[in-house]
Structure formats: C-alpha cells, structure tokens
PDB file of C-alpha atoms in Angstrom:
ATOM      1  CA  MET M   1       0.136  -0.059  -0.251  1.00  0.00           C
ATOM      2  CA  PHE M   2       1.629   3.641  -1.068  1.00  0.00           C
ATOM      3  CA  ILE M   3       0.365   6.539   1.048  1.00  0.00           C
ATOM      4  CA  GLU M   4       1.258   9.959  -0.581  1.00  0.00           C
ATOM      5  CA  ASN M   5       0.881  13.167   0.936  1.00  0.00           C
ATOM      6  CA  LYS M   6       0.090  16.623  -1.188  1.00  0.00           C
ATOM      7  CA  MET M   7       3.512  17.375  -0.896  1.00  0.00           C
ATOM      8  CA  GLY M   8       4.570  13.836  -2.592  1.00  0.00           C
ATOM      9  CA  PHE M   9       5.926  12.760  -0.431  1.00  0.00           C
ATOM     10  CA  LYS M  10       5.542   8.212  -0.663  1.00  0.00           C
ATOM     11  CA  THR M  11       5.272   5.904   2.085  1.00  0.00           C
ATOM     12  CA  GLU M  12       4.463   1.826   1.683  1.00  0.00           C
ATOM     13  CA  PHE M  13       3.321  -0.370   3.891  1.00  0.00           C
ATOM     14  CA  ASN M  14       4.872  -3.633   4.351  1.00  0.00           C
ATOM     15  CA  TRP M  15       4.152  -6.267   5.667  1.00  0.00           C
ATOM     16  CA  VAL M  16       6.446  -8.849   3.706  1.00  0.00           C
ATOM     17  CA  LEU M  17      10.239  -8.103   3.470  1.00  0.00           C
ATOM     18  CA  LYS M  18      10.743  -9.098  -0.107  1.00  0.00           C
ATOM     19  CA  LEU M  19      14.688  -9.219  -1.074  1.00  0.00           C
ATOM     20  CA  LYS M  20      17.193  -9.597  -3.547  1.00  0.00           C
ATOM     21  CA  PRO M  21      20.958 -10.624  -2.667  1.00  0.00           C
ATOM     22  CA  GLU M  22      21.750  -6.833  -3.480  1.00  0.00           C
ATOM     23  CA  ASN M  23      19.410  -5.801  -0.464  1.00  0.00           C
ATOM     24  CA  GLY M  24      20.457  -7.891   2.134  1.00  0.00           C
ATOM     25  CA  PHE M  25      18.675 -11.346   1.288  1.00  0.00           C
ATOM     26  CA  PRO M  26      20.875 -14.014   3.385  1.00  0.00           C
ATOM     27  CA  ILE M  27      23.019 -16.696   1.697  1.00  0.00           C
ATOM     28  CA  ASP M  28      22.778 -19.290   5.282  1.00  0.00           C
ATOM     29  CA  LEU M  29      19.354 -18.228   7.282  1.00  0.00           C
ATOM     30  CA  ILE M  30      19.846 -18.584  10.779  1.00  0.00           C
ATOM     31  CA  VAL M  31      17.343 -18.806  13.611  1.00  0.00           C
ATOM     32  CA  GLY M  32      18.281 -15.940  16.353  1.00  0.00           C
ATOM     33  CA  LYS M  33      20.433 -14.023  13.691  1.00  0.00           C
ATOM     34  CA  ASP M  34      20.139 -10.354  12.790  1.00  0.00           C
ATOM     35  CA  TYR M  35      20.699  -9.605   9.305  1.00  0.00           C
ATOM     36  CA  GLU M  36      20.488  -5.641   7.771  1.00  0.00           C
ATOM     37  CA  PHE M  37      18.921  -5.031   4.650  1.00  0.00           C
ATOM     38  CA  ILE M  38      18.278  -2.005   2.687  1.00  0.00           C
ATOM     39  CA  LYS M  39      15.443  -1.197   0.053  1.00  0.00           C
ATOM     40  CA  ASN M  40      15.146   2.176  -2.096  1.00  0.00           C
ATOM     41  CA  GLU M  41      12.391   4.466  -1.286  1.00  0.00           C
ATOM     42  CA  TYR M  42      10.541   5.050   1.891  1.00  0.00           C
ATOM     43  CA  ARG M  43       9.071   1.548   3.539  1.00  0.00           C
ATOM     44  CA  VAL M  44       7.336   1.133   6.722  1.00  0.00           C
ATOM     45  CA  TYR M  45       7.443  -2.065   8.176  1.00  0.00           C
ATOM     46  CA  PRO M  46       5.931  -3.254  11.835  1.00  0.00           C
ATOM     47  CA  ILE M  47       8.019  -3.933  14.442  1.00  0.00           C
ATOM     48  CA  ASP M  48       8.731  -6.419  16.820  1.00  0.00           C
ATOM     49  CA  ILE M  49       5.550  -8.712  14.972  1.00  0.00           C
ATOM     50  CA  ALA M  50       6.433 -11.956  12.782  1.00  0.00           C
ATOM     51  CA  ILE M  51       6.207 -11.617   8.945  1.00  0.00           C
ATOM     52  CA  ASP M  52       7.340 -13.317   5.266  1.00  0.00           C
ATOM     53  CA  LEU M  53      10.571 -12.952   4.592  1.00  0.00           C
ATOM     54  CA  ALA M  54      10.349 -13.606   0.492  1.00  0.00           C
ATOM     55  CA  ASP M  55      13.034 -14.470  -2.104  1.00  0.00           C
ATOM     56  CA  LYS M  56      13.246 -12.216  -5.200  1.00  0.00           C
ATOM     57  CA  ASP M  57      10.790 -14.566  -6.933  1.00  0.00           C
ATOM     58  CA  TRP M  58       7.966 -14.304  -3.889  1.00  0.00           C
ATOM     59  CA  ASN M  59       9.101 -17.565  -2.813  1.00  0.00           C
ATOM     60  CA  VAL M  60       8.449 -17.457   1.080  1.00  0.00           C
ATOM     61  CA  VAL M  61      11.606 -18.922   2.982  1.00  0.00           C
ATOM     62  CA  ALA M  62      11.657 -17.719   6.540  1.00  0.00           C
ATOM     63  CA  LYS M  63       9.374 -16.000   9.071  1.00  0.00           C
ATOM     64  CA  VAL M  64      11.333 -12.637  10.711  1.00  0.00           C
ATOM     65  CA  VAL M  65      10.414 -10.106  12.945  1.00  0.00           C
ATOM     66  CA  VAL M  66      12.259  -6.302  12.017  1.00  0.00           C
ATOM     67  CA  VAL M  67      13.883  -5.427  14.717  1.00  0.00           C
ATOM     68  CA  LYS M  68      14.780  -1.442  13.491  1.00  0.00           C
ATOM     69  CA  PHE M  69      14.108   0.259  10.401  1.00  0.00           C
ATOM     70  CA  CYS M  70      15.191   4.224   9.427  1.00  0.00           C
ATOM     71  CA  CYS M  71      14.083   6.239   6.433  1.00  0.00           C
ATOM     72  CA  GLY M  72      16.059   8.557   4.635  1.00  0.00           C
ATOM     73  CA  THR M  73      18.039   9.643   1.423  1.00  0.00           C
ATOM     74  CA  GLY M  74      15.326   8.394  -0.608  1.00  0.00           C
ATOM     75  CA  GLN M  75      16.171   4.307   1.263  1.00  0.00           C
ATOM     76  CA  THR M  76      14.804   2.227   3.888  1.00  0.00           C
ATOM     77  CA  THR M  77      17.466   0.666   5.876  1.00  0.00           C
ATOM     78  CA  GLY M  78      16.731  -2.273   8.862  1.00  0.00           C
ATOM     79  CA  VAL M  79      17.361  -5.416  11.200  1.00  0.00           C
ATOM     80  CA  PHE M  80      15.451  -8.327  11.180  1.00  0.00           C
ATOM     81  CA  ARG M  81      15.663 -10.879  12.932  1.00  0.00           C
ATOM     82  CA  VAL M  82      14.954 -15.112  11.713  1.00  0.00           C
ATOM     83  CA  VAL M  83      12.004 -16.439  14.023  1.00  0.00           C
TER      84      VAL M  83
END
C-alpha cells in the first residue's frame, strides 16, 4: 500500500520483507541471527511482529521480525531477525 501526501512524499507499508541478494537477502538463514537490509524508497514495517521473508521470486523462506528500520535519503535501512 502506498500513501502519498500533497507534497509528494510517498511511503509504502509492507507486511512482507521481500529481498534480493543486493538488498541483504542472506545466503544462510540462522534462527535468532540478525541481518541488515536496504530497500529503495521509504517503507514502513511492523516492529516486533513476525512477517514473511520472501526472495526475489516471492518464495516465502522464513518468518522474521523487523527489529528496527530507518528512512532517509530515498531509502530504507533496517535489521531483521529470523524467528
């Protein structure tokens, strides 16, 4: 879902973390381990709620919890934990 205000600030609310290798999709998924990710544009993720982790082809490979995220300079960075 996208929300755009009258000044043109676009924000996307996501309930799935879809990553490509260049965005931080991990080679090995280890339960309990934290991983960093980066996405283009501004995105909002639920914090401390289990969501799906999907690969570039939309295959769900794990449940993760977004621990933190930050929006700035046209991108979103964050940390997720495999649960």
